[in-house]
Amino acid sequence: MKLGLLAVFAGLALISYRTFNQSAQALTLTAKDQEMKQFSLLVRVPETYSEAQVKSAGVQWNNLIEQWKAAGMYVLSFAFPGESYTVSGTGGETVKKESVLSGNLRVVSQVVLRAASIEQALELAKSVPVLLYGGTVEVREIPKPIQPAG
């Protein structure tokens, strides 16, 4: 009987230790995430960016995002390859169906990542697939971190 009670107490102690250890690890991850800064990667492609290039880069994008997710660096992303409009004038009276170009480049997506520093964010940006096709990635720190819904 005493041996049975001893086994139960040992089992409970082991379960309590594992639960405490997992909770401590979860707190450590949360603290680490809080130390990380967030950066916006604004992705631009040339006006001549072709459908074939979109398809090729799409596979690479999916793989890259999965890598970033696995590393805990991915926050969110969204593409906006379709039509765009500009609103201008002091009262917003001018609306044009057009893309704003920087040189010959137009914005097609935005990615938000976690990184320890601007240097690390720049290294992450170097792996964006559109660079292979003449695209660019503008990297900026987000002063107030985004909390994704869900």
Short mmCIF file of C-alpha atoms in Angstrom, two decimals:
data_model
loop_
_atom_site.label_atom_id
_atom_site.label_comp_id
_atom_site.label_asym_id
_atom_site.label_seq_id
_atom_site.Cartn_x
_atom_site.Cartn_y
_atom_site.Cartn_z
CA MET A 1 0.00 0.00 0.00
CA LYS A 2 2.79 2.41 0.98
CA LEU A 3 4.65 1.52 -2.19
CA GLY A 4 1.49 2.24 -4.22
CA LEU A 5 1.04 5.67 -2.59
CA LEU A 6 4.70 6.45 -3.16
CA ALA A 7 4.29 5.61 -6.87
CA VAL A 8 1.19 7.87 -7.10
CA PHE A 9 3.03 10.78 -5.43
CA ALA A 10 6.05 10.25 -7.70
CA GLY A 11 3.77 10.24 -10.74
CA LEU A 12 2.01 13.43 -9.61
CA ALA A 13 5.37 15.08 -8.96
CA LEU A 14 6.54 14.16 -12.45
CA ILE A 15 3.35 15.47 -14.06
CA SER A 16 3.58 18.70 -12.03
CA TYR A 17 7.22 19.16 -13.08
CA ARG A 18 6.40 18.62 -16.77
CA THR A 19 3.45 21.03 -16.60
CA PHE A 20 5.59 23.65 -14.82
CA ASN A 21 8.42 23.17 -17.31
CA GLN A 22 6.07 23.55 -20.31
CA SER A 23 4.53 26.68 -18.74
CA ALA A 24 7.99 28.14 -18.17
CA GLN A 25 8.93 27.43 -21.80
CA ALA A 26 5.72 29.11 -22.99
CA LEU A 27 6.54 32.17 -20.88
CA THR A 28 10.07 32.23 -22.29
CA LEU A 29 8.74 32.14 -25.87
CA THR A 30 6.32 34.95 -25.09
CA ALA A 31 9.10 37.06 -23.58
CA LYS A 32 11.31 36.33 -26.63
CA ASP A 33 8.50 37.33 -28.99
CA GLN A 34 8.06 40.56 -27.05
CA GLU A 35 11.78 41.35 -27.48
CA MET A 36 11.50 40.92 -31.25
CA LYS A 37 10.65 43.97 -33.32
CA GLN A 38 8.30 43.92 -36.28
CA PHE A 39 9.27 45.02 -39.75
CA SER A 40 7.25 45.77 -42.86
CA LEU A 41 8.56 44.44 -46.16
CA LEU A 42 6.94 46.42 -48.98
CA VAL A 43 7.40 44.40 -52.16
CA ARG A 44 7.56 46.03 -55.60
CA VAL A 45 7.87 44.48 -59.05
CA PRO A 46 8.59 45.96 -62.48
CA GLU A 47 5.67 46.90 -64.73
CA THR A 48 6.94 44.15 -67.03
CA TYR A 49 6.58 41.43 -64.36
CA SER A 50 5.06 38.58 -66.37
CA GLU A 51 2.49 35.89 -65.55
CA ALA A 52 5.23 33.26 -65.91
CA GLN A 53 7.35 35.14 -63.36
CA VAL A 54 4.35 35.39 -61.01
CA LYS A 55 3.86 31.60 -61.19
CA SER A 56 7.55 30.88 -60.67
CA ALA A 57 7.86 33.28 -57.75
CA GLY A 58 4.60 31.97 -56.23
CA VAL A 59 6.08 28.57 -55.45
CA GLN A 60 9.18 30.21 -53.99
CA TRP A 61 7.01 32.59 -51.94
CA ASN A 62 5.02 29.72 -50.44
CA ASN A 63 8.20 27.91 -49.42
CA LEU A 64 9.74 31.06 -47.96
CA ILE A 65 6.65 31.91 -45.92
CA GLU A 66 6.55 28.37 -44.52
CA GLN A 67 10.22 28.75 -43.50
CA TRP A 68 9.48 32.08 -41.80
CA LYS A 69 6.48 30.55 -40.01
CA ALA A 70 8.55 27.60 -38.79
CA ALA A 71 11.18 30.04 -37.46
CA GLY A 72 8.51 32.10 -35.65
CA MET A 73 9.29 35.21 -37.71
CA TYR A 74 6.13 35.45 -39.80
CA VAL A 75 3.32 37.75 -38.61
CA LEU A 76 1.14 38.30 -41.70
CA SER A 77 1.22 39.09 -45.39
CA PHE A 78 -1.11 40.09 -48.14
CA ALA A 79 -0.85 40.56 -51.87
CA PHE A 80 -2.64 43.17 -53.92
CA PRO A 81 -1.73 42.50 -57.55
CA GLY A 82 -5.00 43.80 -59.02
CA GLU A 83 -6.18 47.25 -60.01
CA SER A 84 -5.47 50.25 -57.85
CA TYR A 85 -6.86 53.73 -57.52
CA THR A 86 -5.39 56.98 -56.30
CA VAL A 87 -7.30 59.66 -54.46
CA SER A 88 -5.87 63.19 -54.50
CA GLY A 89 -6.82 66.82 -54.17
CA THR A 90 -7.46 68.74 -50.96
CA GLY A 91 -10.97 67.31 -50.71
CA GLY A 92 -10.23 64.01 -52.39
CA GLU A 93 -12.03 65.17 -55.50
CA THR A 94 -9.67 63.45 -57.94
CA VAL A 95 -9.92 59.67 -58.23
CA LYS A 96 -7.87 57.87 -60.86
CA LYS A 97 -7.60 54.21 -61.75
CA GLU A 98 -3.81 53.95 -61.69
CA SER A 99 -0.84 52.51 -59.85
CA VAL A 100 1.67 54.76 -58.18
CA LEU A 101 5.05 53.83 -59.57
CA SER A 102 8.46 54.27 -58.05
CA GLY A 103 10.69 54.29 -61.11
CA ASN A 104 9.06 51.51 -63.11
CA LEU A 105 8.09 49.52 -59.98
CA ARG A 106 4.63 49.01 -58.48
CA VAL A 107 3.70 47.71 -55.04
CA VAL A 108 2.24 44.18 -55.10
CA SER A 109 2.44 42.92 -51.52
CA GLN A 110 3.35 43.58 -47.94
CA VAL A 111 4.83 41.18 -45.43
CA VAL A 112 5.19 41.74 -41.68
CA LEU A 113 7.98 39.80 -39.97
CA ARG A 114 9.56 39.60 -36.54
CA ALA A 115 13.29 40.19 -36.31
CA ALA A 116 15.73 41.17 -33.60
CA SER A 117 17.14 44.11 -35.56
CA ILE A 118 16.96 46.01 -38.84
CA GLU A 119 20.06 44.10 -39.94
CA GLN A 120 18.29 40.77 -39.45
CA ALA A 121 15.18 42.08 -41.24
CA LEU A 122 17.34 43.15 -44.18
CA GLU A 123 18.88 39.66 -44.35
CA LEU A 124 15.37 38.15 -44.42
CA ALA A 125 14.37 40.56 -47.20
CA LYS A 126 17.26 39.32 -49.35
CA SER A 127 15.44 36.00 -49.80
CA VAL A 128 12.27 37.51 -51.33
CA PRO A 129 11.75 35.84 -54.75
CA VAL A 130 10.84 38.98 -56.74
CA LEU A 131 14.44 40.17 -56.44
CA LEU A 132 15.26 37.57 -59.10
CA TYR A 133 12.98 39.43 -61.53
CA GLY A 134 14.06 43.04 -60.94
CA GLY A 135 11.81 43.66 -57.95
CA THR A 136 12.69 45.50 -54.76
CA VAL A 137 11.86 45.17 -51.07
CA GLU A 138 11.57 48.22 -48.87
CA VAL A 139 12.13 47.39 -45.18
CA ARG A 140 10.84 49.56 -42.34
CA GLU A 141 10.46 49.00 -38.64
CA ILE A 142 6.88 49.10 -37.38
CA PRO A 143 6.94 51.31 -34.28
CA LYS A 144 3.79 49.84 -32.70
CA PRO A 145 3.68 46.06 -33.25
CA ILE A 146 0.71 44.62 -35.11
CA GLN A 147 -1.41 42.04 -33.30
CA PRO A 148 -2.85 39.71 -35.95
CA ALA A 149 -6.50 38.78 -35.49
CA GLY A 150 -7.47 35.24 -34.86
#
